[in-house]
GROMACS .gro file of C-alpha atoms in nm:
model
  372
    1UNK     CA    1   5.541   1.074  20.966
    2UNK     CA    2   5.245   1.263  21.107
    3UNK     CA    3   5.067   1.169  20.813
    4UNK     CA    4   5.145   0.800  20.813
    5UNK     CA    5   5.061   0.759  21.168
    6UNK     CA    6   4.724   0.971  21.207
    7UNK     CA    7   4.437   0.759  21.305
    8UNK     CA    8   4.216   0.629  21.074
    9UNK     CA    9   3.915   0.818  21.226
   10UNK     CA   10   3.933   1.189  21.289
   11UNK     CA   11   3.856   1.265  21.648
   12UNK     CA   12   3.575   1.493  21.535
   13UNK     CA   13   3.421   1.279  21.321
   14UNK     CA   14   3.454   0.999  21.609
   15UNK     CA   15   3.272   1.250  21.855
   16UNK     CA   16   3.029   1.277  21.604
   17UNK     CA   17   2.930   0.996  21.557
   18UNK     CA   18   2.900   0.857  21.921
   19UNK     CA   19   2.645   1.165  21.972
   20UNK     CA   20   2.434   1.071  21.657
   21UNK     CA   21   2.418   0.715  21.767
   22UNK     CA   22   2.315   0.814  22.104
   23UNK     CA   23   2.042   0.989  21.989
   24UNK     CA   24   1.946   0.691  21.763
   25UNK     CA   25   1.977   0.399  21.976
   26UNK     CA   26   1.801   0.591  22.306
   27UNK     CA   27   1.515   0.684  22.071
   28UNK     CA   28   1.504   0.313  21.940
   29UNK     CA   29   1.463   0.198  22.335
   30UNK     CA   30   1.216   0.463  22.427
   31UNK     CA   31   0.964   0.358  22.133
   32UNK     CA   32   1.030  -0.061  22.029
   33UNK     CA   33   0.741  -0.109  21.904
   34UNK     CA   34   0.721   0.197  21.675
   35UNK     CA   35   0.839   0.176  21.298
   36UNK     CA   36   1.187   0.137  21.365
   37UNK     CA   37   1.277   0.232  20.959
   38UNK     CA   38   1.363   0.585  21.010
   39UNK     CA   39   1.616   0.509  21.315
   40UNK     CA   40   1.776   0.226  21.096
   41UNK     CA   41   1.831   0.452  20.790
   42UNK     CA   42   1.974   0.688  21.049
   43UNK     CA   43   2.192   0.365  21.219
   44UNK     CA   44   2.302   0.358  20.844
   45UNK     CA   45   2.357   0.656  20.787
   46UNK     CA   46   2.580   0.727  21.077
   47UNK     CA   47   2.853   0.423  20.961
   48UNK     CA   48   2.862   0.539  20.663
   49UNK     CA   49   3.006   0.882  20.791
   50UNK     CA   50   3.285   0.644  20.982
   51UNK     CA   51   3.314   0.427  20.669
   52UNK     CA   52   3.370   0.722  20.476
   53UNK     CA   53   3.616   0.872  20.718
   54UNK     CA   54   3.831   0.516  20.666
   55UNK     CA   55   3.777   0.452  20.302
   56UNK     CA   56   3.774   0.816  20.125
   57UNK     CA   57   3.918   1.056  20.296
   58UNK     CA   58   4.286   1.162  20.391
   59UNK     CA   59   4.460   1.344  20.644
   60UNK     CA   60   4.575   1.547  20.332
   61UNK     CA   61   4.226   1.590  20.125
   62UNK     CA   62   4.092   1.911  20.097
   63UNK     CA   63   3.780   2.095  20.286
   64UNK     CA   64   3.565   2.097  19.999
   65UNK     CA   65   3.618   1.726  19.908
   66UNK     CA   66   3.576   1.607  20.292
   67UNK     CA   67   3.249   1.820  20.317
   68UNK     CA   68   3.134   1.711  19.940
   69UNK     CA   69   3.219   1.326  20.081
   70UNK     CA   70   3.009   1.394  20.428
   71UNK     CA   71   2.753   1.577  20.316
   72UNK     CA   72   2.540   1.257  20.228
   73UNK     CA   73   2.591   1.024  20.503
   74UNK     CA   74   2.544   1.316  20.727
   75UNK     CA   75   2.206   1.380  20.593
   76UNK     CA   76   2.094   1.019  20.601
   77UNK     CA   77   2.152   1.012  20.984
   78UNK     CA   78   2.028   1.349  21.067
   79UNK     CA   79   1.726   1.212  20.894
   80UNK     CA   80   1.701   0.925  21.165
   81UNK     CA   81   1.732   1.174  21.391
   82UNK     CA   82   1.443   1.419  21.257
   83UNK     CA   83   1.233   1.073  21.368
   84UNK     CA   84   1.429   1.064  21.700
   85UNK     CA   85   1.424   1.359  21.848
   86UNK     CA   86   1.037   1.376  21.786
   87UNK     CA   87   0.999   1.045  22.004
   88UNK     CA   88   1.242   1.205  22.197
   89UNK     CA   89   1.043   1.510  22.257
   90UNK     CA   90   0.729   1.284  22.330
   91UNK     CA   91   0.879   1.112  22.640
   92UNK     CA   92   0.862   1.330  22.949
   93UNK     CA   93   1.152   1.164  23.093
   94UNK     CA   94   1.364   1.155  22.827
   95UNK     CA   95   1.254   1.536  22.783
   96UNK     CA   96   1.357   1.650  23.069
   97UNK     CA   97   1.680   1.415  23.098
   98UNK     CA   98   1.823   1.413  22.702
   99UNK     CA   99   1.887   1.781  22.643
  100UNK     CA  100   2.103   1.838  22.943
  101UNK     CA  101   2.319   1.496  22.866
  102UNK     CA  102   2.351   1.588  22.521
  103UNK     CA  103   2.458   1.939  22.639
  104UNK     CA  104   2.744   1.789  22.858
  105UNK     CA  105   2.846   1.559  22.550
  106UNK     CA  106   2.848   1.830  22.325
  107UNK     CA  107   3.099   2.066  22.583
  108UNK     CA  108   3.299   1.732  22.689
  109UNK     CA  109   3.344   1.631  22.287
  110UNK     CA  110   3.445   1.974  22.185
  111UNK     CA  111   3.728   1.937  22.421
  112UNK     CA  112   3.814   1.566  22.375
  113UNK     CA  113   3.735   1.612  22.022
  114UNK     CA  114   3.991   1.874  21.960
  115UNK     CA  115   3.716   2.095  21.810
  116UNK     CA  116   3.787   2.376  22.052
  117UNK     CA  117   3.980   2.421  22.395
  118UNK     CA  118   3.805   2.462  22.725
  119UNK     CA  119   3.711   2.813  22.790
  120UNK     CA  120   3.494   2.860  22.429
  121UNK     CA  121   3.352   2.513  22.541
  122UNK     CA  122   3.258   2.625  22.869
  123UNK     CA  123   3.098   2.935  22.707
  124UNK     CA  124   2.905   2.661  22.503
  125UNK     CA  125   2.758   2.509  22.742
  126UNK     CA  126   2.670   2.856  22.956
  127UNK     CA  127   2.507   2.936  22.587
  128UNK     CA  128   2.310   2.564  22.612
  129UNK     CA  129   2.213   2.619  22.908
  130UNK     CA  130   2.015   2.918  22.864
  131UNK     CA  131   1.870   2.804  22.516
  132UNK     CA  132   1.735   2.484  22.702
  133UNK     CA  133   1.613   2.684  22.993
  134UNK     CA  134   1.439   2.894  22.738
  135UNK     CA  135   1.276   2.610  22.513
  136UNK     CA  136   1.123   2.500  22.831
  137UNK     CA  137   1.031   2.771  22.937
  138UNK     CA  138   0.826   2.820  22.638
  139UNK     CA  139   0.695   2.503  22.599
  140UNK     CA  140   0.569   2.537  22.953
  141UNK     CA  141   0.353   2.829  22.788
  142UNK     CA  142   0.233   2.669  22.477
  143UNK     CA  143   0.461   2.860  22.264
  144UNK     CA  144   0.697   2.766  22.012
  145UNK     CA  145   1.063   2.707  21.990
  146UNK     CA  146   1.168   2.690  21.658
  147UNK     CA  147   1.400   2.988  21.690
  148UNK     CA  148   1.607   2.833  21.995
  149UNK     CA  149   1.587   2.447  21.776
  150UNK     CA  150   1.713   2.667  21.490
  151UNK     CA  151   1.969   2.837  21.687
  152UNK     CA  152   2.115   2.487  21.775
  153UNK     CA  153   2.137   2.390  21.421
  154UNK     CA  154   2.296   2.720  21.364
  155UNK     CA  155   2.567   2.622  21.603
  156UNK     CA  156   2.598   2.254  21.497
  157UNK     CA  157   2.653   2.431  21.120
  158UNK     CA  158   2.940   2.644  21.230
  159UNK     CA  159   3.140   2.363  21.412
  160UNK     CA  160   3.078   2.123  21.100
  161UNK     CA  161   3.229   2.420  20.849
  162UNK     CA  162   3.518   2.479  21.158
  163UNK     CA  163   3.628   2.124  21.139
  164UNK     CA  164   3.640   2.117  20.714
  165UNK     CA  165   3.675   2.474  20.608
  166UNK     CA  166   4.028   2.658  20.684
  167UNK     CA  167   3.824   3.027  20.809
  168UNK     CA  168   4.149   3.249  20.824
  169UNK     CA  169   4.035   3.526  20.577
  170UNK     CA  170   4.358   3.726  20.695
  171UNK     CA  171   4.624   3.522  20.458
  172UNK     CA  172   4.773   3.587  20.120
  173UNK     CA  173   4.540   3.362  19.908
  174UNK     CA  174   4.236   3.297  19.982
  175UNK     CA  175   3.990   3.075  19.792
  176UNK     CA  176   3.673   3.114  19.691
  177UNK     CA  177   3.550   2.810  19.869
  178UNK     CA  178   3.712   2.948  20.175
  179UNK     CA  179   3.517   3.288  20.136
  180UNK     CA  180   3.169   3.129  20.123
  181UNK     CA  181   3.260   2.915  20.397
  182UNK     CA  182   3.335   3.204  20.593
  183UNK     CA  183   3.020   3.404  20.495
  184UNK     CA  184   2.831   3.105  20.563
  185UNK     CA  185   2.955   3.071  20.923
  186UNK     CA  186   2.922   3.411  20.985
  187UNK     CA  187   2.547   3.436  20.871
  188UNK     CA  188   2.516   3.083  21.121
  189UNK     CA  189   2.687   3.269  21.367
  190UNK     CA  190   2.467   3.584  21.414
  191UNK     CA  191   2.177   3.360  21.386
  192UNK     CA  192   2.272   3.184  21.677
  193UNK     CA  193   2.398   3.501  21.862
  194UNK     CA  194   2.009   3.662  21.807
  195UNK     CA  195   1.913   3.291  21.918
  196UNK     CA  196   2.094   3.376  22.249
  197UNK     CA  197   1.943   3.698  22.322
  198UNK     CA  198   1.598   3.560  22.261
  199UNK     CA  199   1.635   3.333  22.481
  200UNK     CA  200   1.788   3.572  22.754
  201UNK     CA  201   1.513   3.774  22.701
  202UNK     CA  202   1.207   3.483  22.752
  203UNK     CA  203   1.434   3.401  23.079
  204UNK     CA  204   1.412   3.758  23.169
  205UNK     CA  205   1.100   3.840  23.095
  206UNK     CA  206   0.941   3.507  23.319
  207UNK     CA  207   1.180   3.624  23.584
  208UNK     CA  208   1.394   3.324  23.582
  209UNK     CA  209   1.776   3.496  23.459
  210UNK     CA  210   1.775   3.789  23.720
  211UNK     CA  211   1.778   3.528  24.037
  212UNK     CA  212   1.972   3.257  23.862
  213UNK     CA  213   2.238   3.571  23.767
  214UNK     CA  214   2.232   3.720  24.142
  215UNK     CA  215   2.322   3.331  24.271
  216UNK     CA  216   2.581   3.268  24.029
  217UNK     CA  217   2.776   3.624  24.122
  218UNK     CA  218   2.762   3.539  24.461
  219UNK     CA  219   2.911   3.183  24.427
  220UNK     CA  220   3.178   3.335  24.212
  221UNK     CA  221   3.266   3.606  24.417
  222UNK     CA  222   3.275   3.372  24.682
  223UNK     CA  223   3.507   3.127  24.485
  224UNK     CA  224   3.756   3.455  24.435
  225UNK     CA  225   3.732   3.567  24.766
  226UNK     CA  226   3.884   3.250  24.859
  227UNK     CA  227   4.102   3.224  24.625
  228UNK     CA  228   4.257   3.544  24.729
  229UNK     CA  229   4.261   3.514  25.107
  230UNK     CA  230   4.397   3.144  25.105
  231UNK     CA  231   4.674   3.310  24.883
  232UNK     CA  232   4.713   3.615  25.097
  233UNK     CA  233   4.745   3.330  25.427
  234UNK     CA  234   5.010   3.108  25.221
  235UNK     CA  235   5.225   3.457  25.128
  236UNK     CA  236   5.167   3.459  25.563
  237UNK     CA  237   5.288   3.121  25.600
  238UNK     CA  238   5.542   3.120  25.373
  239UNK     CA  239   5.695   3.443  25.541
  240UNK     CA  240   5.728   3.318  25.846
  241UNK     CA  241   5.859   2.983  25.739
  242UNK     CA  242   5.589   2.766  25.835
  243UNK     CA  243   5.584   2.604  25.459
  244UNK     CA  244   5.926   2.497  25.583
  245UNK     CA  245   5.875   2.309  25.867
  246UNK     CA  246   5.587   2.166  25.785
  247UNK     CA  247   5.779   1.979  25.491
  248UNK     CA  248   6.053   1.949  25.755
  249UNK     CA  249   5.831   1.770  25.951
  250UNK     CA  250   5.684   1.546  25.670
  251UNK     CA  251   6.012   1.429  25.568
  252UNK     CA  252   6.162   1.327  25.909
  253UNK     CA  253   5.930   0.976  25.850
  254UNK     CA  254   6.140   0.743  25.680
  255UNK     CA  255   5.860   0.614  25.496
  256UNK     CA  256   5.703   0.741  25.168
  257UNK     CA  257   5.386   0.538  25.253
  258UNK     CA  258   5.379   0.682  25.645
  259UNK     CA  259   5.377   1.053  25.512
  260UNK     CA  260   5.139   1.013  25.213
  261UNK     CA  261   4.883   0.863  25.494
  262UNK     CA  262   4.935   1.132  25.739
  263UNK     CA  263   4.846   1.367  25.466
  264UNK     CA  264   4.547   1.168  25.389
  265UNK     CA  265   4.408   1.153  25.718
  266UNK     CA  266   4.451   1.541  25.773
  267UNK     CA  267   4.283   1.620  25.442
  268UNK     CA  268   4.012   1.393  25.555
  269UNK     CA  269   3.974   1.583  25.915
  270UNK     CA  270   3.979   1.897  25.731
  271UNK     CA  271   3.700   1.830  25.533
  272UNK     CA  272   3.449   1.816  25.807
  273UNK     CA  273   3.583   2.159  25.880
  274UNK     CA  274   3.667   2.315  25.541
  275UNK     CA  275   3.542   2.343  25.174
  276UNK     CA  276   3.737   2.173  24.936
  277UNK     CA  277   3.818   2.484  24.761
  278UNK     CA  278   3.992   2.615  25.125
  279UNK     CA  279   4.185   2.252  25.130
  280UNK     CA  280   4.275   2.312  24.755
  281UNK     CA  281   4.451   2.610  24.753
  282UNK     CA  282   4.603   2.650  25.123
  283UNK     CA  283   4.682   2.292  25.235
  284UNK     CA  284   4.791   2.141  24.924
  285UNK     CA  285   5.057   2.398  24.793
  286UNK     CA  286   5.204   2.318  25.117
  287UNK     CA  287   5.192   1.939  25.124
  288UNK     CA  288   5.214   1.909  24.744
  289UNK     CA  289   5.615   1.937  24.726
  290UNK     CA  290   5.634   1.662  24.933
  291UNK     CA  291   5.383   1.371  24.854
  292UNK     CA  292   5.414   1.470  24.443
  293UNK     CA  293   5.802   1.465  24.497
  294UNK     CA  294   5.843   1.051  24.579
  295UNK     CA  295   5.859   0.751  24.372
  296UNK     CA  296   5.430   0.770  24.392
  297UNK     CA  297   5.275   0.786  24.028
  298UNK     CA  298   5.136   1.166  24.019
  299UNK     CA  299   4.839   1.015  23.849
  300UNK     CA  300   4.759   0.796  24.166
  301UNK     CA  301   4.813   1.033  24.397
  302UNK     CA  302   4.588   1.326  24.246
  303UNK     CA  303   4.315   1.131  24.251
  304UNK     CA  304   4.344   0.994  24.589
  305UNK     CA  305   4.307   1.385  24.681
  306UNK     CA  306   4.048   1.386  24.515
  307UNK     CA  307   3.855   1.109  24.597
  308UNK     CA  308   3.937   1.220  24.970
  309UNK     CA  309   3.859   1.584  24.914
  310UNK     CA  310   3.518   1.444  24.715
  311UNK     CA  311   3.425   1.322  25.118
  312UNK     CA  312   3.416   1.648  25.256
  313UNK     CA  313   3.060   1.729  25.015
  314UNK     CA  314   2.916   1.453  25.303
  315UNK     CA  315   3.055   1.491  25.636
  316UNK     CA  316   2.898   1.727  25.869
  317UNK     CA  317   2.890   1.960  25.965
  318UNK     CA  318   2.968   2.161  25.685
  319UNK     CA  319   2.899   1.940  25.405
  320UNK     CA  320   2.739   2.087  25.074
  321UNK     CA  321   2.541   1.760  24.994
  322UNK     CA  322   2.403   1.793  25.356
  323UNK     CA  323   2.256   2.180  25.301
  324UNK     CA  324   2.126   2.038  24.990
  325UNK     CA  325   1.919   1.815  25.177
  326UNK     CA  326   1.854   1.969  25.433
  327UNK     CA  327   1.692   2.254  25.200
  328UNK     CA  328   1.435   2.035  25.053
  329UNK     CA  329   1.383   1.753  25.345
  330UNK     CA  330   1.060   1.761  25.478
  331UNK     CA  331   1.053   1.906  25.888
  332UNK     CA  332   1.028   1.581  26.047
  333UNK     CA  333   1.353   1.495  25.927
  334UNK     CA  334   1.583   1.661  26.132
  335UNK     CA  335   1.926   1.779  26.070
  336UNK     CA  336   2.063   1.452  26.320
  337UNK     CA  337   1.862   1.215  26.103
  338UNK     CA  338   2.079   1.304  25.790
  339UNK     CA  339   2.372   1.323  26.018
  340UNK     CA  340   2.316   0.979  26.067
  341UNK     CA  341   2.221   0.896  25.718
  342UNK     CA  342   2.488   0.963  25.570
  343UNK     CA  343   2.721   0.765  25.767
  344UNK     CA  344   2.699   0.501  25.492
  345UNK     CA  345   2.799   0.651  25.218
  346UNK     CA  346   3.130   0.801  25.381
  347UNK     CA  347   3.227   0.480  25.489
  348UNK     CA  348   3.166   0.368  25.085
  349UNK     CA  349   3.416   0.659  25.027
  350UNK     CA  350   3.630   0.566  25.268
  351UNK     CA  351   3.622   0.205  25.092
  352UNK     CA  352   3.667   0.330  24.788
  353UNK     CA  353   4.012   0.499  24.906
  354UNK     CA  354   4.123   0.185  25.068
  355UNK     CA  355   4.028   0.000  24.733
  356UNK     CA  356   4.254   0.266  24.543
  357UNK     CA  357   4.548   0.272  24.812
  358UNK     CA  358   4.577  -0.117  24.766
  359UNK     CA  359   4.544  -0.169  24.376
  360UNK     CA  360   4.668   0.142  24.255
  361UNK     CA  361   4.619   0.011  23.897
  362UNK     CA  362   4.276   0.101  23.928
  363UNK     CA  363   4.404   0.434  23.857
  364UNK     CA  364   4.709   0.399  23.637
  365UNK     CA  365   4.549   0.114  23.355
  366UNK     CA  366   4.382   0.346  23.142
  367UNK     CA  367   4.663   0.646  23.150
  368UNK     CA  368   4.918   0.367  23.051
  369UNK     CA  369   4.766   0.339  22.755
  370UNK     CA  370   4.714   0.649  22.575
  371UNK     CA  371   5.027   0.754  22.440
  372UNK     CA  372   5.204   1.035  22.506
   0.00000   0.00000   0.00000
């Protein structure tokens, strides 16, 4: 049955093929009036890796035959992209813009893609990160980044042999196709791992890692230092029974609709007041029993939280959006003048809430319709 009813388009192949048309069709736009040959054969090149998908291959064939299959449409669009990426690279915008969107792609595909779960894809994108940093970095200097570009084609390799090569060495039988798959991946792999370090070391060396490293342990250790104190106060509150009453409390309104607002308006109080992250883990274990037990669709109600909780990054006074600003306004702009800036755009939040609170099928249209 699993057979019968897989999709006729893997979900890797899918992912890969959004990202090479990307690339394609944003090159295409940046240059019209260029020879537009190279991004056509690459256009081509990419439906034929779908076409192929649909027409030749099988959720039963074998590694070796889907790789044999790909192998040629692959390299016609990669050889669009060779063209791309050059006009790409000669667009200071799209320089400075491309790499990072690609980078989120990449992480968010992964996932979506079912190429890897989340933590290795988070440690992708740290890894991107860095390598992008890096490139810049040396392009900045006039030198050359052919071992961090390499590096990324050493990564793209191993996912590619991940998706059509079965890399357990560890079982009974193993085939030979498996072993130089393996060996392969492995070679990619430590090129990609000295690719890293290289990096680390031009980010180190221009005295850009050490600060960014110092910044990001102190907004971690800031994250768990929350974490454990709002635990530590809901083990108080819990102890004492105050857990209790509150959801006493909540439930003495007869209405679902009167208690899910009163929740609403105190998240959005405590938001002037709080960091999400406080709201997150001390108000909402308490409330949470109460507004995720009703008839409400979960779905709908999460992200009304969140929605709600996203207007706490603008009201004052302790607002992250509002340091942010207030770090790189000029002086004549004082602290009141953003105050009163950014009145607007909590009332579009606030809109944005009611919108959701009245046509909750904003929310719940595209859940309803992936299956289970």
């Amino acid at each position: 049955d699993k057979v019968n009813n897989a999709p006729p388009v893997g979900s890797g192949i899918a992912t890969l093929a959004v990202v090479l048309a990307l690339i394609l069709t944003t090159a295409r736009g940046v240059a019209p009036s260029a020879n537009q040959r190279p991004i056509m054969i690459g256009l081509i090149g990419t439906a034929l890796i779908i076409l192929t998908d649909i027409l030749l291959i099988s959720p039963v064939s074998s590694a070796t035959a889907t790789f044999v299959l790909m192998a040629i449409p692959t390299a016609i669009a990669l050889y669009g992209c060779r063209t791309a990426v050059q006009r790409l690279a000669s667009n200071e915008l799209i320089r400075v813009v491309f790499p990072p969107l690609v980078l989120i792609v990449a992480v968010l595909g992964s996932i979506l893609g079912g190429i890897t779960n989340p933590t290795p894809a988070a440690a992708l994108g740290a890894a991107g990160a860095i390598m992008l940093a890096a490139y810049r970095k040396l392009h900045d200097e006039g030198g050359s980044g052919k071992v961090i570009i390499n590096s990324t084609l050493a990564v793209v390799i191993m996912i590619l042999i991940g998706i059509n090569f079965d890399l357990r060495i560890n079982t009974t039988e193993v085939s030979a196709e498996s072993w130089a798959a393996f060996f392969l991946a492995y070679a990619a792999y430590l090129y990609a791992g000295f690719g890293l370090l290289y990096a680390c070391w031009v980010l180190y060396r221009t005295s850009v890692l050490s600060p960014v490293v110092r910044e990001t342990a102190k907004v971690t250790s800031m994250v768990f230092t929350i974490l454990i104190g709002s635990q530590l106060l809901n083990l108080v509150v819990i102890s004492f029974g105050g857990e209790h009453y509150i959801q006493q409390f909540l439930k003495s309104y007869d209405s679902e609709f009167q208690v899910f607002l009163i929740v609403m308006l105190v998240l959005f109080v405590l938001g002037f007041v709080l960091d999400f992250l406080e709201i997150i883990y001390i108000v909402i274990p308490i409330v949470g029993p109460v507004i995720y037990g009703g008839t409400f669709d979960p779905k709908w109600v999460t992200i009304m939280v969140a929605v709600n909780l996203q207007t706490s990054f603008l009201t004052p006074p302790f607002g992250f959006a509002l340091f942010y600003l207030r770090g790189v306004a000029p002086k004549e702009v004082t602290t009141g003048h953003i105050y009163r800036g950014v009145a607007p755009f909590v009332l579009i939040q606030v809109l944005g809430l009611t919108l959701l609170w009245f046509f909750p099928s904003i929310v719940t249209i595209i859940p309803s319709l992936i299956p289970n």
